[in-house]
């Protein structure tokens, strides 16, 4: 099973680095060794999706949920892929299934919100969907159309002027295109979906507005008219921050017209300003109840939930605020609430991360990791060191220990990443620099390894491991200088530096007067270029 973990980590590293085909290759090799591992199919699905191979991505996502039906992340993967394919209803169903398993899963919630956005955008003008050409290229019904220049012109015309749709419906390609982008299966007889393909009704002839008659309020019953007057008086008082007077008028409005949600929301606004937060929530809940009973505009219901969210936010009750904002979004989506939700998600995650920190438990996990490392069970050791990192993310030794495990499993990129984190936390942590040097040696990057060992020797000039590593790199570089030169000259950045006339002059000056180096190193740009040449092995500083 060690080999499966190594292949998985290599796949993860390639995926993070944007090398999608390489990631697919590693995951496929891992699946060949462990064909019932649902995580491997999930990861390969992600790689296929990144590579634009959405049909294969969907196959792997479906395999994931068939192997592990109770794993919420599998449904997130499936929902995302279905959305790419324009199958919005199926995508939403996948996300909803995942949320039934894990109601608080932020990834599933944000995915569902996103696909609802996409569907709404598709219905407003399906020809302006951002993934239009991907959908058409992935569907056998429309794939061939994309080779026809006339069809492409037709699409561009509909993108510019969607009102032209009713004049183009005699073209069967347009109906087929709509079927694909709206996720309609033309083989099924579904009245709701078919209605979407009917030509829009002709616009009604423009009529001149009638002469103004009585004000709308004049036609209202007396109680409602009086309620509106009280509301206006309340608004005037509210603007003057005369909150008690505003409350008096708003409450009179409620007595006169108890079915109107707006008056209740205004009362809640006053309580919010007075920092009477419990009363504000209670008033909003009452507004929602009255609003639902009287079929109030969903935007007003959303406003009530938003105000509850604002209250909980003021109280720093982040989780309850998030719930309220999500309910508001389910009634009426606005960019402002979407932003608030995103901000609160970050706060919650950071709070959970801080709450999880426990240095004592981190040490316990480290000891368990050390034990597994000595036994040669490196995957288990990685698991314990990872838990130690979560429990105390500011201690460099946990990253260093995990890097040692990755090195044993030949997952050098992951090991290097841990070493870099290690010395970022504590630049004086000598073991981190030594381990980084060893990993870079294993990756045949002698120049960079030499630099890491130099950093270690600056901290402790007599450190035997650092001295041995430095000598090993120096011998390797000097034993085959032609190979070092070839490798360095193949680097475009090195080539650019050596073509720079100013840099050539500086290098010549350094040969005749080594003391000039210190002056040049004061310039950050020159120092960075010299560092690159040093790492490549083309120059050495003694």
Coordinates of C-alpha atoms in Angstrom, one line a residue:
X1 CA 0.0 0.0 0.0
X2 CA 3.0 2.3 0.4
X3 CA 3.3 2.5 -3.4
X4 CA -0.3 3.6 -3.6
X5 CA 0.3 6.5 -1.2
X6 CA 3.4 7.5 -3.1
X7 CA 1.6 7.6 -6.4
X8 CA -1.3 9.5 -4.8
X9 CA 1.0 12.1 -3.4
X10 CA 2.8 12.4 -6.7
X11 CA -0.6 12.9 -8.4
X12 CA -1.6 15.5 -5.8
X13 CA 1.7 17.4 -6.3
X14 CA 1.2 17.3 -10.1
X15 CA -2.4 18.5 -9.8
X16 CA -1.3 21.4 -7.5
X17 CA 1.4 22.3 -10.0
X18 CA -1.1 22.4 -12.9
X19 CA 0.4 19.3 -14.6
X20 CA -3.0 17.6 -15.1
X21 CA -2.0 14.8 -17.5
X22 CA 0.8 13.8 -15.2
X23 CA -1.6 13.8 -12.3
X24 CA -4.0 11.6 -14.2
X25 CA -1.2 9.1 -15.0
X26 CA -0.2 8.8 -11.3
X27 CA -3.8 8.4 -10.1
X28 CA -4.4 5.8 -12.8
X29 CA -1.3 3.8 -11.7
X30 CA -2.5 4.0 -8.1
X31 CA -6.0 2.8 -9.0
X32 CA -4.5 -0.2 -10.8
X33 CA -3.0 -1.2 -7.4
X34 CA -6.1 -0.3 -5.3
X35 CA -9.2 -0.3 -7.5
X36 CA -11.6 0.2 -4.7
X37 CA -10.0 3.4 -3.3
X38 CA -12.8 6.0 -3.6
X39 CA -10.3 8.9 -2.9
X40 CA -8.2 8.0 -5.9
X41 CA -11.2 8.2 -8.2
X42 CA -12.2 11.5 -6.7
X43 CA -8.8 12.9 -7.2
X44 CA -8.6 11.7 -10.8
X45 CA -12.0 13.2 -11.4
X46 CA -10.6 16.5 -10.3
X47 CA -7.6 16.1 -12.6
X48 CA -9.8 15.2 -15.6
X49 CA -12.0 18.2 -14.9
X50 CA -9.0 20.5 -14.8
X51 CA -7.8 19.0 -18.1
X52 CA -11.2 19.8 -19.6
X53 CA -12.1 16.0 -19.9
X54 CA -15.5 16.4 -18.3
X55 CA -17.1 13.1 -19.4
X56 CA -14.2 11.1 -17.9
X57 CA -14.4 13.4 -14.8
X58 CA -18.1 12.5 -14.4
X59 CA -17.4 8.7 -14.8
X60 CA -14.8 8.9 -12.0
X61 CA -17.2 11.0 -9.8
X62 CA -19.9 8.5 -10.2
X63 CA -17.5 5.7 -9.4
X64 CA -16.5 7.6 -6.3
X65 CA -20.1 7.8 -4.9
X66 CA -20.8 4.2 -5.9
X67 CA -17.8 3.0 -3.8
X68 CA -18.5 5.4 -0.9
X69 CA -22.2 6.5 -1.0
X70 CA -21.9 8.1 2.5
X71 CA -18.9 10.4 1.6
X72 CA -20.1 13.9 1.0
X73 CA -17.1 15.1 -0.9
X74 CA -17.9 12.6 -3.7
X75 CA -21.2 14.4 -4.4
X76 CA -19.3 17.7 -4.5
X77 CA -17.1 16.3 -7.2
X78 CA -20.1 14.9 -9.1
X79 CA -22.0 18.2 -8.8
X80 CA -19.1 20.3 -10.0
X81 CA -18.6 18.0 -13.1
X82 CA -22.3 18.0 -14.0
X83 CA -22.3 21.8 -13.8
X84 CA -19.4 21.9 -16.3
X85 CA -21.5 19.8 -18.6
X86 CA -24.5 22.1 -18.2
X87 CA -26.6 19.5 -16.4
X88 CA -27.7 22.0 -13.8
X89 CA -30.7 20.1 -12.3
X90 CA -28.6 16.9 -11.9
X91 CA -25.8 19.0 -10.4
X92 CA -28.1 20.6 -7.8
X93 CA -29.4 17.2 -6.9
X94 CA -25.9 15.9 -6.4
X95 CA -25.0 18.8 -4.1
X96 CA -28.3 18.4 -2.2
X97 CA -27.6 14.7 -1.6
X98 CA -24.1 15.6 -0.3
X99 CA -25.7 18.2 2.1
X100 CA -28.1 15.6 3.4
X101 CA -25.0 13.7 4.5
X102 CA -23.0 16.7 5.7
X103 CA -25.4 19.7 6.3
X104 CA -22.5 22.0 7.3
X105 CA -20.1 21.3 4.4
X106 CA -19.0 24.7 3.1
X107 CA -17.8 23.3 -0.2
X108 CA -21.1 21.7 -1.0
X109 CA -23.0 24.8 0.0
X110 CA -20.9 27.1 -2.1
X111 CA -21.1 24.7 -5.0
X112 CA -24.9 24.6 -4.8
X113 CA -25.0 28.4 -4.7
X114 CA -22.7 28.6 -7.8
X115 CA -24.7 26.2 -9.9
X116 CA -27.9 28.0 -9.0
X117 CA -26.2 31.2 -10.3
X118 CA -25.1 29.4 -13.5
X119 CA -28.6 28.1 -14.1
X120 CA -30.1 31.6 -13.6
X121 CA -27.5 33.0 -16.0
X122 CA -28.3 30.3 -18.5
X123 CA -32.0 31.2 -18.5
X124 CA -31.4 34.9 -18.8
X125 CA -29.3 34.4 -21.9
X126 CA -28.1 30.9 -22.5
X127 CA -25.8 31.9 -25.3
X128 CA -23.7 34.1 -23.0
X129 CA -22.9 31.2 -20.6
X130 CA -19.1 31.2 -19.8
X131 CA -18.8 27.5 -20.6
X132 CA -21.0 27.6 -23.7
X133 CA -18.4 26.2 -26.1
X134 CA -17.2 23.5 -23.6
X135 CA -20.8 22.3 -23.3
X136 CA -21.3 22.2 -27.1
X137 CA -17.9 20.5 -27.7
X138 CA -18.7 17.8 -25.1
X139 CA -22.2 16.9 -26.4
X140 CA -22.3 14.6 -29.5
X141 CA -25.4 16.4 -30.7
X142 CA -23.5 19.7 -31.2
X143 CA -19.9 18.8 -31.4
X144 CA -19.9 18.7 -35.2
X145 CA -21.7 22.1 -35.5
X146 CA -18.6 23.8 -34.1
X147 CA -16.7 23.0 -37.4
X148 CA -19.3 25.1 -39.4
X149 CA -18.3 28.8 -39.6
X150 CA -22.0 29.7 -40.3
X151 CA -23.0 28.1 -37.1
X152 CA -20.4 30.0 -35.2
X153 CA -21.6 33.3 -36.7
X154 CA -25.2 32.3 -35.7
X155 CA -24.0 31.8 -32.1
X156 CA -22.2 35.2 -32.1
X157 CA -25.4 36.9 -33.3
X158 CA -27.5 35.3 -30.6
X159 CA -24.9 36.3 -28.0
X160 CA -25.1 39.9 -29.1
X161 CA -28.8 40.0 -29.6
X162 CA -30.8 37.3 -27.7
X163 CA -34.1 38.9 -28.9
X164 CA -33.3 37.4 -32.4
X165 CA -34.0 34.0 -31.0
X166 CA -37.6 33.9 -32.2
X167 CA -36.5 34.5 -35.8
X168 CA -34.0 31.6 -35.7
X169 CA -36.1 28.8 -34.2
X170 CA -36.8 27.4 -37.6
X171 CA -33.1 26.3 -37.7
X172 CA -33.1 22.9 -35.9
X173 CA -29.5 23.5 -34.8
X174 CA -30.7 26.4 -32.6
X175 CA -33.3 24.1 -30.8
X176 CA -30.6 21.4 -30.4
X177 CA -28.2 24.0 -29.0
X178 CA -30.8 25.2 -26.5
X179 CA -31.4 21.6 -25.5
X180 CA -27.7 21.2 -24.6
X181 CA -27.1 24.4 -22.8
X182 CA -30.3 24.2 -20.8
X183 CA -29.7 20.6 -19.9
X184 CA -32.8 19.4 -21.7
X185 CA -33.0 15.8 -22.9
X186 CA -34.9 16.0 -26.2
X187 CA -35.7 12.3 -26.0
X188 CA -37.9 12.8 -23.0
X189 CA -41.4 14.3 -23.1
X190 CA -41.3 16.8 -20.2
X191 CA -43.8 19.7 -20.5
X192 CA -41.8 22.0 -18.2
X193 CA -38.6 21.6 -20.2
X194 CA -40.3 21.8 -23.5
X195 CA -41.8 25.1 -22.7
X196 CA -38.3 26.5 -22.4
X197 CA -37.8 25.8 -26.1
X198 CA -41.0 27.6 -27.3
X199 CA -40.5 31.0 -29.0
X200 CA -41.1 33.9 -26.7
X201 CA -44.4 35.7 -26.9
X202 CA -44.4 38.6 -29.3
X203 CA -43.9 41.9 -27.4
X204 CA -47.1 43.8 -26.6
X205 CA -47.5 47.0 -28.4
X206 CA -46.3 50.0 -26.4
X207 CA -49.1 52.0 -24.9
X208 CA -49.1 55.5 -23.6
X209 CA -49.4 55.6 -19.8
X210 CA -52.9 56.6 -18.7
X211 CA -53.5 60.1 -17.3
X212 CA -52.8 60.1 -13.5
X213 CA -55.9 59.5 -11.5
X214 CA -56.1 59.1 -7.8
X215 CA -53.0 58.1 -5.8
X216 CA -52.8 54.3 -5.2
X217 CA -53.2 54.9 -1.5
X218 CA -56.6 56.6 -2.2
X219 CA -58.0 53.2 -3.2
X220 CA -56.8 51.5 0.0
X221 CA -59.1 50.8 3.0
X222 CA -59.0 53.4 5.7
X223 CA -56.9 51.3 8.1
X224 CA -54.2 50.7 5.5
X225 CA -54.0 54.4 4.5
X226 CA -53.6 55.4 8.2
X227 CA -51.0 52.7 8.6
X228 CA -48.9 54.1 5.8
X229 CA -49.1 57.6 7.3
X230 CA -47.9 56.2 10.6
X231 CA -45.1 54.4 8.8
X232 CA -44.0 57.7 7.2
X233 CA -44.1 59.5 10.6
X234 CA -42.0 56.6 12.0
X235 CA -39.5 57.0 9.1
X236 CA -39.1 60.7 9.8
X237 CA -38.4 60.1 13.5
X238 CA -36.0 57.3 12.6
X239 CA -34.0 59.6 10.4
X240 CA -33.7 62.0 13.3
X241 CA -32.6 59.1 15.5
X242 CA -35.7 59.6 17.7
X243 CA -36.1 55.9 18.1
X244 CA -38.8 55.8 20.8
X245 CA -41.0 58.1 18.7
X246 CA -40.3 55.9 15.6
X247 CA -41.3 52.8 17.6
X248 CA -44.6 54.4 18.7
X249 CA -45.5 55.2 15.0
X250 CA -44.4 51.8 13.7
X251 CA -46.4 49.9 16.4
X252 CA -49.5 52.0 15.5
X253 CA -49.0 51.0 11.9
X254 CA -48.9 47.3 12.9
X255 CA -52.1 47.7 14.9
X256 CA -53.8 49.3 11.9
X257 CA -52.4 46.8 9.3
X258 CA -51.1 43.6 11.1
X259 CA -50.5 41.8 7.8
X260 CA -47.8 44.1 6.4
X261 CA -44.3 42.8 7.0
X262 CA -42.6 46.1 6.3
X263 CA -43.8 47.7 9.6
X264 CA -42.4 44.8 11.5
X265 CA -39.1 45.1 9.7
X266 CA -38.9 48.8 10.6
X267 CA -39.5 48.0 14.3
X268 CA -36.6 45.5 14.0
X269 CA -34.4 48.2 12.5
X270 CA -35.1 50.4 15.5
X271 CA -34.2 47.6 17.9
X272 CA -31.0 47.0 16.0
X273 CA -30.0 50.6 16.4
X274 CA -30.8 50.5 20.1
X275 CA -28.6 47.4 20.4
X276 CA -31.7 45.5 21.7
X277 CA -30.6 42.4 19.8
X278 CA -32.9 39.8 21.2
X279 CA -35.9 42.0 20.5
X280 CA -34.6 42.6 17.0
X281 CA -34.4 38.9 16.3
X282 CA -37.8 38.2 17.7
X283 CA -39.3 41.0 15.6
X284 CA -37.6 39.6 12.4
X285 CA -38.9 36.1 13.1
X286 CA -42.4 37.5 13.6
X287 CA -42.0 39.4 10.3
X288 CA -41.0 36.2 8.5
X289 CA -44.0 34.3 10.0
X290 CA -46.5 37.1 9.0
X291 CA -44.8 37.5 5.6
X292 CA -45.2 33.8 4.8
X293 CA -48.8 33.7 5.9
X294 CA -49.6 36.7 3.6
X295 CA -47.4 35.7 0.7
X296 CA -45.1 38.7 1.1
X297 CA -42.4 39.5 -1.5
X298 CA -39.5 37.0 -1.1
X299 CA -37.1 40.0 -1.1
X300 CA -38.7 41.2 2.2
X301 CA -38.4 37.7 3.7
X302 CA -34.8 37.7 2.7
X303 CA -34.4 41.1 4.3
X304 CA -35.7 39.8 7.6
X305 CA -33.1 36.9 7.5
X306 CA -30.4 39.4 6.6
X307 CA -31.2 41.5 9.6
X308 CA -31.0 38.5 11.9
X309 CA -27.6 37.7 10.3
X310 CA -26.5 41.3 11.1
X311 CA -27.5 40.9 14.7
X312 CA -25.6 37.6 15.2
X313 CA -22.6 39.2 13.4
X314 CA -22.6 42.1 15.9
X315 CA -22.8 39.5 18.7
X316 CA -19.9 37.6 17.0
X317 CA -22.0 34.5 16.9
X318 CA -20.5 33.6 13.5
X319 CA -22.2 30.3 13.0
X320 CA -25.7 31.6 13.6
X321 CA -25.0 34.6 11.4
X322 CA -23.9 32.2 8.6
X323 CA -27.2 30.2 9.0
X324 CA -29.2 33.4 8.8
X325 CA -27.4 34.8 5.7
X326 CA -27.7 31.4 4.0
X327 CA -31.5 31.5 4.6
X328 CA -31.6 35.0 3.2
X329 CA -29.7 33.8 0.1
X330 CA -32.2 31.0 -0.4
X331 CA -35.0 33.6 -0.6
X332 CA -33.2 36.2 -2.7
X333 CA -29.6 36.2 -3.8
X334 CA -27.5 39.5 -3.7
X335 CA -23.8 40.1 -4.1
X336 CA -23.6 41.8 -0.7
X337 CA -24.9 38.8 1.2
X338 CA -22.7 36.5 -0.9
X339 CA -19.6 38.6 0.2
X340 CA -20.7 38.6 3.8
X341 CA -21.1 34.8 3.7
X342 CA -17.6 34.4 2.3
X343 CA -16.1 36.6 4.9
X344 CA -17.9 34.8 7.7
X345 CA -16.7 31.4 6.3
X346 CA -13.1 32.6 6.6
X347 CA -13.7 33.8 10.2
X348 CA -15.3 30.5 11.2
X349 CA -12.5 28.4 9.6
X350 CA -9.8 30.6 11.3
X351 CA -11.6 30.2 14.6
X352 CA -11.9 26.4 14.2
X353 CA -8.3 26.2 13.3
X354 CA -7.3 28.2 16.4
X355 CA -9.6 26.2 18.6
X356 CA -8.0 23.0 17.4
X357 CA -4.5 24.1 18.4
X358 CA -3.2 22.0 21.4
X359 CA 0.6 21.9 21.8
X360 CA 0.4 18.9 24.2
X361 CA -1.6 16.8 21.7
X362 CA 0.8 17.9 19.0
X363 CA 3.7 16.4 21.0
X364 CA 1.7 13.2 21.6
X365 CA 1.1 12.9 17.8
X366 CA 4.8 13.6 17.1
X367 CA 5.9 10.8 19.4
X368 CA 3.5 8.4 17.7
X369 CA 4.9 9.5 14.4
X370 CA 8.4 8.9 15.6
X371 CA 7.5 5.4 16.6
X372 CA 5.9 4.6 13.2
X373 CA 9.0 6.2 11.5
X374 CA 11.3 3.9 13.3
X375 CA 9.1 0.9 12.4
X376 CA 9.4 1.9 8.7
X377 CA 5.6 2.6 8.5
X378 CA 6.1 6.0 6.8
X379 CA 2.4 6.6 5.6
X380 CA 1.2 6.1 9.3
X381 CA 4.0 8.4 10.5
X382 CA 2.9 11.1 8.0
X383 CA -0.6 10.8 9.3
X384 CA 0.6 11.5 12.9
X385 CA 2.9 14.3 11.9
X386 CA 0.1 15.9 9.9
X387 CA -2.1 15.8 13.0
X388 CA 0.8 17.4 14.9
X389 CA 1.0 20.2 12.4
X390 CA -2.8 20.9 12.7
X391 CA -2.5 20.9 16.5
X392 CA 0.5 23.3 16.5
X393 CA 1.1 24.8 13.0
X394 CA 3.9 27.1 14.2
X395 CA 6.3 24.5 15.3
X396 CA 8.9 23.8 12.6
X397 CA 10.0 20.3 13.8
X398 CA 6.7 18.7 12.8
X399 CA 7.1 19.8 9.2
X400 CA 10.8 18.7 9.3
X401 CA 9.8 15.2 10.5
X402 CA 7.1 14.9 7.9
X403 CA 9.5 15.9 5.2
X404 CA 11.8 13.0 6.3
X405 CA 8.9 10.6 5.7
X406 CA 8.1 12.1 2.3
X407 CA 11.8 11.7 1.4
X408 CA 11.7 8.0 2.4
X409 CA 8.7 7.6 0.1
X410 CA 10.5 9.5 -2.8
X411 CA 7.8 12.2 -2.7
X412 CA 10.4 14.9 -2.9
X413 CA 8.2 17.8 -3.9
X414 CA 6.0 17.3 -0.8
X415 CA 9.1 17.0 1.3
X416 CA 10.6 20.1 -0.1
X417 CA 7.4 22.0 0.5
X418 CA 7.5 21.0 4.2
X419 CA 11.2 22.1 4.5
X420 CA 10.4 25.5 3.0
X421 CA 7.6 25.9 5.5
X422 CA 9.9 24.8 8.3
X423 CA 12.6 27.4 7.6
X424 CA 9.9 30.1 6.9
X425 CA 8.6 29.6 10.4
X426 CA 12.1 29.5 11.9
X427 CA 15.0 30.6 9.6
X428 CA 17.4 29.5 12.4
X429 CA 16.1 25.9 12.5
X430 CA 19.3 24.3 11.2
X431 CA 17.8 20.8 10.7
X432 CA 15.3 22.3 8.2
X433 CA 18.1 23.7 6.0
X434 CA 20.0 20.4 6.2
X435 CA 16.9 18.4 5.3
X436 CA 16.1 20.8 2.4
X437 CA 19.7 20.3 1.1
X438 CA 19.3 16.5 1.2
X439 CA 16.0 16.6 -0.7
X440 CA 17.4 19.0 -3.3
X441 CA 20.4 16.6 -3.8
X442 CA 17.9 13.8 -4.3
X443 CA 16.2 15.9 -6.9
X444 CA 19.6 16.4 -8.7
X445 CA 19.5 20.2 -7.9
X446 CA 23.1 20.5 -6.7
X447 CA 23.3 24.3 -6.9
X448 CA 20.2 24.8 -4.8
X449 CA 21.3 22.1 -2.3
X450 CA 24.6 23.8 -1.9
X451 CA 22.8 27.0 -1.1
X452 CA 20.7 25.2 1.6
X453 CA 23.8 23.7 3.2
X454 CA 25.5 27.2 3.1
X455 CA 22.5 28.5 5.1
X456 CA 23.0 25.7 7.7
X457 CA 26.7 26.4 7.9
X458 CA 26.1 30.1 8.5
X459 CA 24.1 29.0 11.6
X460 CA 26.7 26.4 12.8
X461 CA 30.0 26.4 10.8
X462 CA 31.0 23.1 12.5
X463 CA 27.9 21.1 11.8
X464 CA 29.1 17.8 10.5
X465 CA 25.9 17.0 8.4
X466 CA 26.0 20.4 6.8
X467 CA 29.7 20.1 6.0
X468 CA 29.3 16.7 4.6
X469 CA 26.4 17.8 2.4
X470 CA 28.2 20.9 1.2
X471 CA 31.4 18.9 0.3
X472 CA 29.2 16.2 -1.5
X473 CA 27.5 18.9 -3.6
X474 CA 30.8 20.6 -4.4
X475 CA 32.4 17.3 -5.4
X476 CA 29.4 16.4 -7.6
X477 CA 29.5 19.8 -9.3
X478 CA 33.3 19.8 -9.8
X479 CA 33.5 16.1 -10.9
X480 CA 31.4 16.8 -14.0
X481 CA 31.6 20.6 -14.7
X482 CA 30.5 20.1 -18.3
X483 CA 27.3 18.5 -17.2
X484 CA 26.6 21.3 -14.7
X485 CA 27.3 23.9 -17.4
X486 CA 24.9 22.2 -19.9
X487 CA 22.1 21.9 -17.3
X488 CA 22.6 25.6 -16.3
X489 CA 22.7 26.9 -19.9
X490 CA 19.4 25.1 -20.7
X491 CA 17.7 27.3 -18.1
X492 CA 16.1 30.3 -19.9
X493 CA 16.5 32.5 -16.8
X494 CA 20.3 31.8 -16.7
X495 CA 20.6 32.5 -20.4
X496 CA 18.8 35.9 -19.9
X497 CA 21.2 36.8 -17.0
X498 CA 24.3 35.9 -19.0
X499 CA 23.1 38.0 -22.1
X500 CA 22.8 41.1 -19.9
X501 CA 25.9 43.3 -20.6
X502 CA 25.8 44.8 -17.1
X503 CA 25.8 41.3 -15.5
X504 CA 28.7 40.2 -17.7
X505 CA 30.7 43.3 -16.6
X506 CA 29.9 42.6 -12.9
X507 CA 31.0 38.9 -13.3
X508 CA 34.3 40.1 -14.9
X509 CA 34.8 42.6 -12.1
X510 CA 34.2 39.9 -9.4
X511 CA 37.0 37.8 -10.9
X512 CA 39.5 40.6 -10.8
X513 CA 38.3 42.1 -7.5
X514 CA 36.4 39.8 -5.2
X515 CA 35.7 42.6 -2.8
X516 CA 33.4 44.3 -5.3
X517 CA 30.9 41.5 -4.6
X518 CA 29.7 43.2 -1.4
X519 CA 28.9 46.4 -3.2
X520 CA 26.9 44.6 -5.8
X521 CA 24.9 42.5 -3.3
X522 CA 23.4 45.7 -1.9
X523 CA 21.4 45.9 -5.1
X524 CA 18.4 43.4 -4.6
X525 CA 18.0 42.8 -8.4
X526 CA 21.7 42.0 -8.9
X527 CA 21.8 39.9 -5.7
X528 CA 18.9 37.8 -7.0
X529 CA 20.6 37.2 -10.4
X530 CA 23.9 36.2 -8.6
X531 CA 21.9 33.9 -6.4
X532 CA 20.4 32.2 -9.5
X533 CA 23.9 31.7 -11.0
X534 CA 25.1 30.4 -7.7
X535 CA 22.3 27.9 -7.5
X536 CA 22.8 26.8 -11.1
X537 CA 26.5 25.9 -10.3
X538 CA 27.9 28.3 -12.8
X539 CA 29.7 30.4 -10.2
X540 CA 30.9 29.8 -6.7
X541 CA 31.5 32.4 -4.0
X542 CA 34.3 31.7 -1.5

